[in-house]
PDB file of C-alpha atoms and ligand atoms in Angstrom:
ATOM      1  CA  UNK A 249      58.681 116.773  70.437  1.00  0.00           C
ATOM      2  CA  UNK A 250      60.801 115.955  67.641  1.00  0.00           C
ATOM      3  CA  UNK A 251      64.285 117.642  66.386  1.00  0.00           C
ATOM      4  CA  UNK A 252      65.300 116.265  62.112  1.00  0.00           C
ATOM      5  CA  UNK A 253      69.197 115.978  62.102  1.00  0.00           C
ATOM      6  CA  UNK A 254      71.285 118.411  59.715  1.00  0.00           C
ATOM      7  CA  UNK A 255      73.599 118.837  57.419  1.00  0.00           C
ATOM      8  CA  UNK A 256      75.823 121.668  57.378  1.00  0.00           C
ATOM      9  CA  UNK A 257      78.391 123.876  55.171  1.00  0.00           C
ATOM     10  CA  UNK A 258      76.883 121.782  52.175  1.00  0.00           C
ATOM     11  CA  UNK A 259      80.778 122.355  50.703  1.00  0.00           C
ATOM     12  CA  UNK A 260      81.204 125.875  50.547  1.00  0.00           C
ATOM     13  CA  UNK A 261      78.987 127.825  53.055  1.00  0.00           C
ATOM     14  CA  UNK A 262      81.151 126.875  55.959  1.00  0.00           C
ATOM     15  CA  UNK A 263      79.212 128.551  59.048  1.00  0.00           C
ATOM     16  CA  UNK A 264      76.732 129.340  56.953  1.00  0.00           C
ATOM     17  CA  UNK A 265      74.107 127.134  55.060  1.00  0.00           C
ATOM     18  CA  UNK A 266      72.388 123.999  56.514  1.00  0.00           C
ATOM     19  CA  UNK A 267      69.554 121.610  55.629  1.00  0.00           C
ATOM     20  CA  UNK A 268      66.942 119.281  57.918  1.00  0.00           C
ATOM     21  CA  UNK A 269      67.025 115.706  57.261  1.00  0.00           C
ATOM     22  CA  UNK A 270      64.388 113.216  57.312  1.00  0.00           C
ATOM     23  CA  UNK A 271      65.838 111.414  60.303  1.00  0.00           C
ATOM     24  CA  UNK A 272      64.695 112.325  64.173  1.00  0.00           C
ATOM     25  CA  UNK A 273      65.428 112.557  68.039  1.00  0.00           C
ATOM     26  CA  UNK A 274      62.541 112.451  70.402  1.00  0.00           C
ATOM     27  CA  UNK A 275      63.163 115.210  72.599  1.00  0.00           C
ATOM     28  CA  UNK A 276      60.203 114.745  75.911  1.00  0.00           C
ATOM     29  CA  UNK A 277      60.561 117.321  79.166  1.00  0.00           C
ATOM     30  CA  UNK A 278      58.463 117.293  82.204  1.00  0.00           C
ATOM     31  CA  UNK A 279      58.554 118.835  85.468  1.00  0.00           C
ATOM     32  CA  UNK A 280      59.561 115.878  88.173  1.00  0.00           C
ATOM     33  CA  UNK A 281      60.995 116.753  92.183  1.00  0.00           C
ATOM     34  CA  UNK A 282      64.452 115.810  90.966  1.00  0.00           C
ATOM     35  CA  UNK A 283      66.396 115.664  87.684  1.00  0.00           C
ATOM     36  CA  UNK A 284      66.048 112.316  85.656  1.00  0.00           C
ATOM     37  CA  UNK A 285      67.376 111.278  82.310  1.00  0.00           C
ATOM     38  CA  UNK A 286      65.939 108.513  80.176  1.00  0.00           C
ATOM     39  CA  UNK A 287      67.851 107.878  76.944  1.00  0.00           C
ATOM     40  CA  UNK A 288      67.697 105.388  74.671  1.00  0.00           C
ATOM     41  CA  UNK A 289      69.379 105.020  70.804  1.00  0.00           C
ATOM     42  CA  UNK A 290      72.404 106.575  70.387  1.00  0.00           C
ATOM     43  CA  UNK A 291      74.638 107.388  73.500  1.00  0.00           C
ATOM     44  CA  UNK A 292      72.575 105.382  75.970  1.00  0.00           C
ATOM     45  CA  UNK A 293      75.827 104.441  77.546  1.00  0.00           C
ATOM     46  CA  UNK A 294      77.625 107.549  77.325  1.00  0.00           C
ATOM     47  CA  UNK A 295      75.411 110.576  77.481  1.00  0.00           C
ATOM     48  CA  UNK A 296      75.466 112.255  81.217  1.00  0.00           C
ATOM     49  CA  UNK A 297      72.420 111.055  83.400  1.00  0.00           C
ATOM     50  CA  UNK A 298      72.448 114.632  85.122  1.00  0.00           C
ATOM     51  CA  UNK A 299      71.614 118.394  84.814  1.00  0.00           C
ATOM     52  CA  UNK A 300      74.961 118.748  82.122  1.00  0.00           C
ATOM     53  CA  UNK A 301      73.180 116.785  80.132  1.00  0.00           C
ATOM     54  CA  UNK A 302      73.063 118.914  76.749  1.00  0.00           C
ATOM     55  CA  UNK A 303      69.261 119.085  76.442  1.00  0.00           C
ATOM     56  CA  UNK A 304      69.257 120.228  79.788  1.00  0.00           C
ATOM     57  CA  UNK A 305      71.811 122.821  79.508  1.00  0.00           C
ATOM     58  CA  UNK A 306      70.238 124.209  76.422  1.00  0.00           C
ATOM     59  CA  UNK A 307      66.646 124.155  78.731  1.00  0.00           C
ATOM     60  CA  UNK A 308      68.452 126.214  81.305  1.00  0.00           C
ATOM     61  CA  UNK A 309      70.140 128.514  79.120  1.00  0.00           C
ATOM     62  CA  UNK A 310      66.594 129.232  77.695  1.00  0.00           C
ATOM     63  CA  UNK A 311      64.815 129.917  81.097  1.00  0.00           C
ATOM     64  CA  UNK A 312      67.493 131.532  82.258  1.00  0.00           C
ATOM     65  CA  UNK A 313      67.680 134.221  78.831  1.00  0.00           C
ATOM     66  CA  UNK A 314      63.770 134.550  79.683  1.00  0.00           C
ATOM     67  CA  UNK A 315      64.365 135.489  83.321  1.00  0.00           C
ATOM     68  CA  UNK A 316      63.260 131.867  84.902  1.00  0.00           C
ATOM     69  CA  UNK A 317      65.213 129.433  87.181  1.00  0.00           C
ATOM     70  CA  UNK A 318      65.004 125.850  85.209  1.00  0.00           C
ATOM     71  CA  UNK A 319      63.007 124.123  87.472  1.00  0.00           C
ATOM     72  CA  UNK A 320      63.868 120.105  87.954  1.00  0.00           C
ATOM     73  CA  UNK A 321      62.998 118.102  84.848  1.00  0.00           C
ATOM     74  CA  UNK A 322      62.757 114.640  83.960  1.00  0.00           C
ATOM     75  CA  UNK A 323      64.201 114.321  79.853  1.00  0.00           C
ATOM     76  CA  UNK A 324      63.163 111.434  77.615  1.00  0.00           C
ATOM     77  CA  UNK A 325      65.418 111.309  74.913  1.00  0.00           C
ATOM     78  CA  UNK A 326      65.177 108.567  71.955  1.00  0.00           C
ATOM     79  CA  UNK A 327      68.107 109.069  69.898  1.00  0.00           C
ATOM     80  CA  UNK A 328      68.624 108.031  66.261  1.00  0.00           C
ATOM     81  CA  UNK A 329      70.791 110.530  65.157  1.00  0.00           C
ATOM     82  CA  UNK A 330      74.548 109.289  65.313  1.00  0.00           C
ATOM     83  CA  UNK A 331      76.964 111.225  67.388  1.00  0.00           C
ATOM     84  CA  UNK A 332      80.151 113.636  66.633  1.00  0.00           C
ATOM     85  CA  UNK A 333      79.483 112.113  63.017  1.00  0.00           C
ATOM     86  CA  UNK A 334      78.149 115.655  61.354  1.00  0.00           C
ATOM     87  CA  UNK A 335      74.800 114.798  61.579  1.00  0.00           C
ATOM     88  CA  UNK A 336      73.633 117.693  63.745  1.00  0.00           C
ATOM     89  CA  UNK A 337      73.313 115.762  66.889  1.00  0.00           C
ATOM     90  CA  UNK A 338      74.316 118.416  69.256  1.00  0.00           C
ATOM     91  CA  UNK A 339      72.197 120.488  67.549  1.00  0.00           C
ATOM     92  CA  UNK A 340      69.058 118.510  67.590  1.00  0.00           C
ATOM     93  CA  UNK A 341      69.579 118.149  71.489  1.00  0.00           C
ATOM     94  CA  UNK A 342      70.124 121.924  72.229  1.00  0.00           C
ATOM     95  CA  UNK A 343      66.769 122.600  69.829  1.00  0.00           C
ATOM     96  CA  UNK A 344      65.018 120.486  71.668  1.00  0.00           C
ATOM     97  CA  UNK A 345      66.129 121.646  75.172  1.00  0.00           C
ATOM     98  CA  UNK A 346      65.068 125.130  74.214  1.00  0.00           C
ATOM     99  CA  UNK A 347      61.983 124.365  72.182  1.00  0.00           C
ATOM    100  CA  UNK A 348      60.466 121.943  74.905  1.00  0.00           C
ATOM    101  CA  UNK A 349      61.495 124.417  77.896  1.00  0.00           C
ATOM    102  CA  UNK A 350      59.756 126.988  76.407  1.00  0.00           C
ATOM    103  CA  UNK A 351      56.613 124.479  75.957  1.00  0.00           C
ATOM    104  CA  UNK A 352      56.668 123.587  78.994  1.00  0.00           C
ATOM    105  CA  UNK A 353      57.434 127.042  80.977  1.00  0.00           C
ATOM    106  CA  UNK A 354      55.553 128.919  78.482  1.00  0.00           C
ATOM    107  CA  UNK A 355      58.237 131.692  78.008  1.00  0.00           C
ATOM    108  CA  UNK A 356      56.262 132.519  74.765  1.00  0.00           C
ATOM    109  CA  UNK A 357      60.252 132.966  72.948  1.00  0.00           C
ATOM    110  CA  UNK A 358      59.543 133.699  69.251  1.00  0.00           C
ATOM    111  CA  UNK A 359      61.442 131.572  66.807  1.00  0.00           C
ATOM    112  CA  UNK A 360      64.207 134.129  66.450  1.00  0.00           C
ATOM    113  CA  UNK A 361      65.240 134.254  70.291  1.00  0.00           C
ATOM    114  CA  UNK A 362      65.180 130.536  70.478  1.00  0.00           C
ATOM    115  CA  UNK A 363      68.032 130.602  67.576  1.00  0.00           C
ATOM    116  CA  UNK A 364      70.026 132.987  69.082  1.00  0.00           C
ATOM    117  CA  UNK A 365      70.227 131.103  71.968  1.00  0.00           C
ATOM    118  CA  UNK A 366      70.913 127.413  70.680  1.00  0.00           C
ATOM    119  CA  UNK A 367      73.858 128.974  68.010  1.00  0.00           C
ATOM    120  CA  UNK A 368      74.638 130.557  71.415  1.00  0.00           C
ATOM    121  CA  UNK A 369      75.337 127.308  73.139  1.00  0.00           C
ATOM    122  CA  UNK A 370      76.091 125.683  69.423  1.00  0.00           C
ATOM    123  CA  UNK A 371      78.739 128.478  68.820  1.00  0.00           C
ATOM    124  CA  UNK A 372      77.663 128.424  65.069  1.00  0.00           C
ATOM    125  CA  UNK A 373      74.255 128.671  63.942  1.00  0.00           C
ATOM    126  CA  UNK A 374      74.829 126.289  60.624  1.00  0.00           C
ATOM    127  CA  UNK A 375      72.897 123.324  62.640  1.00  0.00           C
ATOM    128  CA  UNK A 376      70.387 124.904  65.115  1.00  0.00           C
ATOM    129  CA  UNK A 377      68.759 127.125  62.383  1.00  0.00           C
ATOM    130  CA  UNK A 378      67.788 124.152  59.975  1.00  0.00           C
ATOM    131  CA  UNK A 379      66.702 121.324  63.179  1.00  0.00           C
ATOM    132  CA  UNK A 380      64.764 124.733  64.337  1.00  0.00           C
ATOM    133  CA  UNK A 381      63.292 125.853  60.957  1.00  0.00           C
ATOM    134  CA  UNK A 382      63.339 122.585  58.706  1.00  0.00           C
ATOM    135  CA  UNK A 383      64.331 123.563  54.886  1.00  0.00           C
ATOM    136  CA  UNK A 384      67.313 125.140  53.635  1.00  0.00           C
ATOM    137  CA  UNK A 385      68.697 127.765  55.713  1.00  0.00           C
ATOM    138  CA  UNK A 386      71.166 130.810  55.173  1.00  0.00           C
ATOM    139  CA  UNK A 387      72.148 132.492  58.612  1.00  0.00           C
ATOM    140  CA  UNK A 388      74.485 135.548  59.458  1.00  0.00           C
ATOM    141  CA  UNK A 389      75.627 136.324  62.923  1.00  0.00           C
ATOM    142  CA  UNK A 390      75.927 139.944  63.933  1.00  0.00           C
ATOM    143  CA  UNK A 391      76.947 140.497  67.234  1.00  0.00           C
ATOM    144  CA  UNK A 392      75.015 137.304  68.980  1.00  0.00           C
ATOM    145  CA  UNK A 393      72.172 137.795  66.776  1.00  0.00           C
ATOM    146  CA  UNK A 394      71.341 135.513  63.627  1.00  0.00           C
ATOM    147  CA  UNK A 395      70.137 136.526  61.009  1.00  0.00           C
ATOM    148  CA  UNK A 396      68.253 133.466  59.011  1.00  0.00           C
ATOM    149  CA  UNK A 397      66.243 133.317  55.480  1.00  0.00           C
ATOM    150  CA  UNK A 398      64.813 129.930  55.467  1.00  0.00           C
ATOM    151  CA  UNK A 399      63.780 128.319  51.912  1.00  0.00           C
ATOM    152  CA  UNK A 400      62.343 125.658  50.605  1.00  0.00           C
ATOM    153  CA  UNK A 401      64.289 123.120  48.396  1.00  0.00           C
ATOM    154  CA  UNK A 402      62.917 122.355  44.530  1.00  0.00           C
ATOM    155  CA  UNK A 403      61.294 118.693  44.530  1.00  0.00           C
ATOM    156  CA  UNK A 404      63.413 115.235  43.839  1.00  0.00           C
ATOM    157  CA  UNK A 405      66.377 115.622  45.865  1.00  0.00           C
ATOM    158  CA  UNK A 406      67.758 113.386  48.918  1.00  0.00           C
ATOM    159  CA  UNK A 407      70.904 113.086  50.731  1.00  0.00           C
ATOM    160  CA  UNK A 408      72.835 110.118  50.689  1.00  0.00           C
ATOM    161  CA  UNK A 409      75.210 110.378  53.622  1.00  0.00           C
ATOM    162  CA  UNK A 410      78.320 107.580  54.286  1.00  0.00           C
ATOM    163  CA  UNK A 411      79.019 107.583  58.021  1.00  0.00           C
ATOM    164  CA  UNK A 412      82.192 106.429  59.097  1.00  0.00           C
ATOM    165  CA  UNK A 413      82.479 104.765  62.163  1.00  0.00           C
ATOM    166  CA  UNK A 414      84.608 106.648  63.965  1.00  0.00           C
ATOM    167  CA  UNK A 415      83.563 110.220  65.953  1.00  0.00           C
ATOM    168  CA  UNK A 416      85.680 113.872  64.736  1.00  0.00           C
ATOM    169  CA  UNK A 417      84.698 115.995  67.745  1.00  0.00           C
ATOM    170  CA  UNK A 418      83.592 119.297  66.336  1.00  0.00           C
ATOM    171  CA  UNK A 419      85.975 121.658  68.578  1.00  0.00           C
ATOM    172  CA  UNK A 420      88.717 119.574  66.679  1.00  0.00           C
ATOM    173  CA  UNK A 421      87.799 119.925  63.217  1.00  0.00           C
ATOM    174  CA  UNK A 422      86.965 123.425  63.776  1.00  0.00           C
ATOM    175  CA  UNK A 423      91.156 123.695  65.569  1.00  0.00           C
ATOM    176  CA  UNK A 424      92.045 122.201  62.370  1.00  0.00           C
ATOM    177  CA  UNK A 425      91.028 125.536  60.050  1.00  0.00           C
ATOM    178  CA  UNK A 426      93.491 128.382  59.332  1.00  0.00           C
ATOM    179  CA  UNK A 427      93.111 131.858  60.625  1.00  0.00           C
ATOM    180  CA  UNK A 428      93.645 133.281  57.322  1.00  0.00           C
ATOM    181  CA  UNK A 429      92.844 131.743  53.903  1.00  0.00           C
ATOM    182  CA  UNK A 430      94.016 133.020  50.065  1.00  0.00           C
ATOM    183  CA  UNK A 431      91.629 135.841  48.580  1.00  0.00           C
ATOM    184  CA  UNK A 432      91.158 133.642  45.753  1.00  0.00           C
ATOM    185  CA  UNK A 433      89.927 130.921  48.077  1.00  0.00           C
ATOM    186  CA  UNK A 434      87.277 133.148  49.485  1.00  0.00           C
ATOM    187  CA  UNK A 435      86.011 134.064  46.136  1.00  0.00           C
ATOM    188  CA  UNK A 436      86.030 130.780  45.308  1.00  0.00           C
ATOM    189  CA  UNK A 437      83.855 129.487  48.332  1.00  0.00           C
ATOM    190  CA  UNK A 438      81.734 132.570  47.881  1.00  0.00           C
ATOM    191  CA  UNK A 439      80.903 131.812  44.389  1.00  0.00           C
ATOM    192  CA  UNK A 440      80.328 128.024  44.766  1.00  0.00           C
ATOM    193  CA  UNK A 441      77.470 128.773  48.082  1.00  0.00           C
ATOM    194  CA  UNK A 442      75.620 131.526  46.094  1.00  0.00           C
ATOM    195  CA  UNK A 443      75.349 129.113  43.322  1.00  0.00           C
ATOM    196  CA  UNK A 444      74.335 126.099  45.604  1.00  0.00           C
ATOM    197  CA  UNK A 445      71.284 128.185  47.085  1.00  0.00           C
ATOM    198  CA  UNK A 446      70.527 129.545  43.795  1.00  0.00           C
ATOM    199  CA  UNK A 447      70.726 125.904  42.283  1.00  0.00           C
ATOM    200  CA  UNK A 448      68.806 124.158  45.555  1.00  0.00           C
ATOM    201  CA  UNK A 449      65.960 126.749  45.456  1.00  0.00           C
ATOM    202  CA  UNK A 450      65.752 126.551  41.164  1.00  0.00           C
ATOM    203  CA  UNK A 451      65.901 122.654  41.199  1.00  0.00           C
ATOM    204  CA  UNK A 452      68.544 123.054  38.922  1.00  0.00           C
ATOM    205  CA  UNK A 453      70.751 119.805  40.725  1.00  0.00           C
ATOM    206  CA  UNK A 454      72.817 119.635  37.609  1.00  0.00           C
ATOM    207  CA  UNK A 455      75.064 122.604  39.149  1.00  0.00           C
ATOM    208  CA  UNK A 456      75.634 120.757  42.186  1.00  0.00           C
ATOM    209  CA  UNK A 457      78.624 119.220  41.446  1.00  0.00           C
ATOM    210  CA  UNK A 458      80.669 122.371  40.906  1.00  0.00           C
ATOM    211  CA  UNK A 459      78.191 124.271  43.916  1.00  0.00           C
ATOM    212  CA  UNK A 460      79.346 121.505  46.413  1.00  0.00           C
ATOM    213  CA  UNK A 461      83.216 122.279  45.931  1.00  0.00           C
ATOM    214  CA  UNK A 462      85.299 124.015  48.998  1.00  0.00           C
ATOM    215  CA  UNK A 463      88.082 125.447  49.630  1.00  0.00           C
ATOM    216  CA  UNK A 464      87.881 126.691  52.990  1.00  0.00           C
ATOM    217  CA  UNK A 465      87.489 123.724  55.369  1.00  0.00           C
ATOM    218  CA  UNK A 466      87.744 120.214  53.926  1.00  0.00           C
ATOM    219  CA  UNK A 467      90.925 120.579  52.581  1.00  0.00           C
ATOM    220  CA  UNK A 468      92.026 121.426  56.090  1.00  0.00           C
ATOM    221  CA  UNK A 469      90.191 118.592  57.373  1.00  0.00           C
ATOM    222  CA  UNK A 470      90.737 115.709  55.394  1.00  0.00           C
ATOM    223  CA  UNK A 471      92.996 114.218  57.893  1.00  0.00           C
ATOM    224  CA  UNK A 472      90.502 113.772  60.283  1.00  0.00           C
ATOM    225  CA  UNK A 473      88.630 111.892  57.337  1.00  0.00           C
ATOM    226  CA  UNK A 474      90.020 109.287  55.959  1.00  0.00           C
ATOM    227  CA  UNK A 475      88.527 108.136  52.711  1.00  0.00           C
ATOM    228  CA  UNK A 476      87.021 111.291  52.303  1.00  0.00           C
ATOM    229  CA  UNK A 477      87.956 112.729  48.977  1.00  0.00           C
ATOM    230  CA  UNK A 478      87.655 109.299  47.621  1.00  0.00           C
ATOM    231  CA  UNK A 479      84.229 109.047  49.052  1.00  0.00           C
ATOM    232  CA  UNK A 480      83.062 112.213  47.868  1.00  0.00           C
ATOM    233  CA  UNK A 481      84.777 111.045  44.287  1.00  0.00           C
ATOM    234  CA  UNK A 482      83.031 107.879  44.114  1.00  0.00           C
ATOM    235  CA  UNK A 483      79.605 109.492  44.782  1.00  0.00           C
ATOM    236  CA  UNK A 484      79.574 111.985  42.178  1.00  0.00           C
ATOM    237  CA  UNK A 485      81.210 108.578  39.815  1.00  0.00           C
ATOM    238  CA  UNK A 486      78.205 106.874  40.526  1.00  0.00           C
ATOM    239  CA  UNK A 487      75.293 109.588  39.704  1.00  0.00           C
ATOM    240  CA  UNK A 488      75.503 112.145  42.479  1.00  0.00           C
ATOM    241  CA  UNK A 489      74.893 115.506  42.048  1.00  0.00           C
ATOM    242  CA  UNK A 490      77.150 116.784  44.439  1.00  0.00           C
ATOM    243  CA  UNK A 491      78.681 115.788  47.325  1.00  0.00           C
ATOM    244  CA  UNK A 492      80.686 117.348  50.317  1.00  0.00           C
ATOM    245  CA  UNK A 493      81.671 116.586  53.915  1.00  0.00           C
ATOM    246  CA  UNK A 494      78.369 116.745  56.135  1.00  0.00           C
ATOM    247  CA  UNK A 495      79.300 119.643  58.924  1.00  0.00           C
ATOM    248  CA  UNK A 496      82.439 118.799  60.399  1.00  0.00           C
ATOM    249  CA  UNK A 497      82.333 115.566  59.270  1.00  0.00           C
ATOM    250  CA  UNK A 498      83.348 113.092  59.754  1.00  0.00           C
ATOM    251  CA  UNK A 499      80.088 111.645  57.104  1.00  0.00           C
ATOM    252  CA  UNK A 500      80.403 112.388  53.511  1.00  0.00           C
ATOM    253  CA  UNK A 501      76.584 113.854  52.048  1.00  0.00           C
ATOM    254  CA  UNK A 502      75.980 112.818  48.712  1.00  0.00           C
ATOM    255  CA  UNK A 503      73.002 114.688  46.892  1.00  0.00           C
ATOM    256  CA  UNK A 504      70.731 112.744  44.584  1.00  0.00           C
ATOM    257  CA  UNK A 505      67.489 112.376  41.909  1.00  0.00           C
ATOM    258  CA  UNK A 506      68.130 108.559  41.855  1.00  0.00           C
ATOM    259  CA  UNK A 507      70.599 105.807  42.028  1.00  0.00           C
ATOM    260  CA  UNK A 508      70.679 106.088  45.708  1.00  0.00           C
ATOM    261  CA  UNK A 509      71.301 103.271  46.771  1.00  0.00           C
ATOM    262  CA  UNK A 510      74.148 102.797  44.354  1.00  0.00           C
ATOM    263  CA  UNK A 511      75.700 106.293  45.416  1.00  0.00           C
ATOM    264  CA  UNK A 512      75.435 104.663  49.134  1.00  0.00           C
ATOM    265  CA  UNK A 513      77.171 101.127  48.427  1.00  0.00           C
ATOM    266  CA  UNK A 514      80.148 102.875  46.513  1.00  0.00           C
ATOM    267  CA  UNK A 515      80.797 105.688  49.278  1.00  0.00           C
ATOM    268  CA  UNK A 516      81.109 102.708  51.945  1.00  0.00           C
ATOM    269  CA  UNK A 517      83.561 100.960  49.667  1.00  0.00           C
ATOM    270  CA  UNK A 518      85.636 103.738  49.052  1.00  0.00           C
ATOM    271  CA  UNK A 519      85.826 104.216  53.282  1.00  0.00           C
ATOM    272  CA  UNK A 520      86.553 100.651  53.112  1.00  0.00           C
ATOM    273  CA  UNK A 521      89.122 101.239  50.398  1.00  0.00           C
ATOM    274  CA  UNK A 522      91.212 103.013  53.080  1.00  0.00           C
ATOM    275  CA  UNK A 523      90.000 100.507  56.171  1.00  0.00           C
ATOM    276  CA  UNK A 524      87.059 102.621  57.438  1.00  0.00           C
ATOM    277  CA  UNK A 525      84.484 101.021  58.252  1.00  0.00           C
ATOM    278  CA  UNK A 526      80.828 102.765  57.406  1.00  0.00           C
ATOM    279  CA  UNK A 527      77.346 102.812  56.697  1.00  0.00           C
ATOM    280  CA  UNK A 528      75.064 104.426  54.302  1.00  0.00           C
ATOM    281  CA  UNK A 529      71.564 105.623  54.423  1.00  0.00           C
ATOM    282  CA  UNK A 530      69.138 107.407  51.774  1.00  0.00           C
ATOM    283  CA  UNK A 531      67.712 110.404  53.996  1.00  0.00           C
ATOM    284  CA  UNK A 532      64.817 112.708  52.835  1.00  0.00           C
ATOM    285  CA  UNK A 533      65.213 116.432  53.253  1.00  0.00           C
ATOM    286  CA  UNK A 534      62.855 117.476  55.752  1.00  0.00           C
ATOM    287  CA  UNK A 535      60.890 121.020  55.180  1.00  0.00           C
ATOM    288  CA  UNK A 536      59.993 120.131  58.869  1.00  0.00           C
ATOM    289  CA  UNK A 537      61.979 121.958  61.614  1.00  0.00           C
ATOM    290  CA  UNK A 538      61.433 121.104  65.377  1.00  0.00           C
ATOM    291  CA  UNK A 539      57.520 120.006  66.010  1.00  0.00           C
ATOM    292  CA  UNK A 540      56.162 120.048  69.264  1.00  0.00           C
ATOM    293  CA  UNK A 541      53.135 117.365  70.198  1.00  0.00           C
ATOM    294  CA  UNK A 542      50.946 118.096  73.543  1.00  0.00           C
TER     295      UNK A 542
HETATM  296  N1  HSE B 639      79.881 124.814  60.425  1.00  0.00           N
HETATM  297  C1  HSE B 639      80.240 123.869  61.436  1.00  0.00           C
HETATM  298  C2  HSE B 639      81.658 123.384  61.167  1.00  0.00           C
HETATM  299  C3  HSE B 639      79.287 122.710  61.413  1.00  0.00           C
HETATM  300  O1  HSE B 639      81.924 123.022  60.032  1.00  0.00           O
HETATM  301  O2  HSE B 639      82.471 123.369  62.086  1.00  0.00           O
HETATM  302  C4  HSE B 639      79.572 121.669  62.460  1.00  0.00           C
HETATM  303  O3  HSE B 639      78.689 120.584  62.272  1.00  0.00           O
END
C-alpha cells in the first residue's frame, strides 16, 4: 500500500487542519514465522529492525483495539518521505501500520476507528487524518474520538516546501508552546484557519497570504528554525500565495499557481542566508489518502 506525506497546521489551525501531498511511502505487511524489517529510502540506517518499529507498533495497536494478538509480520517499507522534517513521516508509517493490518487480518475497521487509533499513537490527529483521507482535512478530538470533515481543494494549487537539513523532533517543538496564549491571539488564529478553509475550498488563493499567518506556534518555534521567517518572507516575495511552517517544522510550505520553481530556489537561499543548508521540491496536493493494492 501506499501512505502521501502531509502537511499540517497550514499557519493557523495548529492541531487542527492538514493536507496530503503528492509524495509516498510504500507501506507492504505479510505474515512470516518471525518479525522482519526491510527498509529502504529514508532511515535505512536508523529505523529499528524489530517489533518497535513504528509501522509495527501502529499494526499492533490496531489488532490489539480489534481484539487480535498481532501475529509475526515481515514489513517492507520504501521510504521517500524525509524524517522529523514536518512532512508527516510518522504519520504515514502509523497509517500504514493500521491500514495494512487491517488488510491483512481483515478486522473490517471503518475509516473512522482506524483514525482514532493512529491520532491515538500520533497524539494529534493533524497528520493521520489527511495520509488516511487524502484532501484537506479539519479534525476535532473529543474525548479520544476525532471528529474529521474531509474536502477537496479548488484546482491549481501546489506546495512548495524548503526542507532544511537538520531534524526538530516533534515532542520538542510541541515543549516549545505556551500553556496559555493572549485572547487576542486566539481570535487571531481562529480567524486566519476559517478563512484558509474557506479560501482552499473557494479557490480563492489570493487570501492565502493573510489565511497562512499564526500566532499560536511559530512564533514559539522559530528557534528551532532557523531561517524560517525569512524563508517564509522570501516565498510570498517571489509569488507565493501563502506560506507557513509545514507541521512542526522544521520545512517551510510555500503555496502556489506558478513560479514554483522560483518560490523553491529563493526559500533555499534564504536557509542559506542564515547557513542552513536545504532543498526544495514542487509537491502536488494529493486528493488520495492511504490506497491499498492486493
Ligand atoms: N500539529 C502538530 C504540531 C503537527 O504542530 O505539533 C506535527 O507535525
Amino acid at each position: 500500500m501506499r501512505v502521501p506525506a502531509t502537511t499540517a497546521n497550514l499557519g493557523p489551525g495548529y492541531d487542527c487542519l492538514g493536507l496530503a501531498l503528492g509524495l509516498h511511502n510504500e507501506v507492504t505487511l505479510s505474515r512470516a514465522d518471525e518479525v522482519q524489517v526491510a527498509i529502504e529510502g529514508h532511515g535505512a540506517e536508523a529505523l529499528p529492525r524489530d517489533g518497535s518499529h513504528l509501522v509495527l507498533q501502529a499494526a499492533r495497536a490496531a489488532a490489539e483495539a480489534a481484539g487480535e494478538d498481532l501475529p509475526a509480520l515481515a514489513l517492507h517499507q520504501i521510504n521517500r518521505i524525509p524524517l522529523a522534517r514536518g512532512l508527516g513521516s510518522s504519520s504515514a508509517a502509523i497509517v500504514g501500520g493500521i491500514v495494512a493490518c487491517n488488510e491483512l487480518l481483515s478486522l473490517g475497521m471503518s475509516r473512522e476507528r482506524m483514525i482514532d487509533i493512529a491520532a491515538e499513537v500520533e497524539g494529534h490527529p493533524d497528520n493521520v487524518a489527511p495520509a488516511l483521507l487524502g484532501g484537506l482535512t479539519v479534525c476535532c478530538v473529543i474525548e479520544g474520538r476525532v471528529l474529521v470533515e474531509r474536502m477537496t481543494v479548488a484546482p491549481g494549487l501546489s506546495c512548495v516546501v524548503a526542507i532544511p537539513d537538520h531534524e526538530v523532533p516533534t515532542t520538542e517543538a510541541r515543549s516549545a508552546l505556551p500553556e496559555n496564549v493572549p485572547h487576542a491571539d486566539a481570535v487571531f488564529n481562529l480567524c486566519r484557519s476559517s478563512l484558509m478553509v474557506a479560501a482552499l475550498v473557494s479557490g480563492d488563493f489570493e487570501v492565502l497570504d493573510e489565511a497562512t499567518r499564526d500566532r499560536l506556534h511559530q512564533p514559539y518555534r522559530a528557534h528551532l528554525v532557523p531561517g524560517m521567517e525569512d524563508a517564509i518572507d522570501a516565498a510570498l516575495g517571489a509569488g507565493a500565495h501563502g506560506a507557513c511552517l509545514s507541521g512542526s517544522g522544521p520545512t517551510v510550505a510555500a503555496f502556489v499557481t506558478e513560479r514554483g520553481e522560483e518560490v523553491g530556489e529563493t526559500m533555499v537561499n534564504a536557509f542559506a542566508q542564515v547557513g542552513v543548508s536545504a532543498e526544495a521540491a514542487i509537491l502536488a496536493l494529493s486528493s488520495e489518502g492511504a490506497q491499498v493494492f492486493r
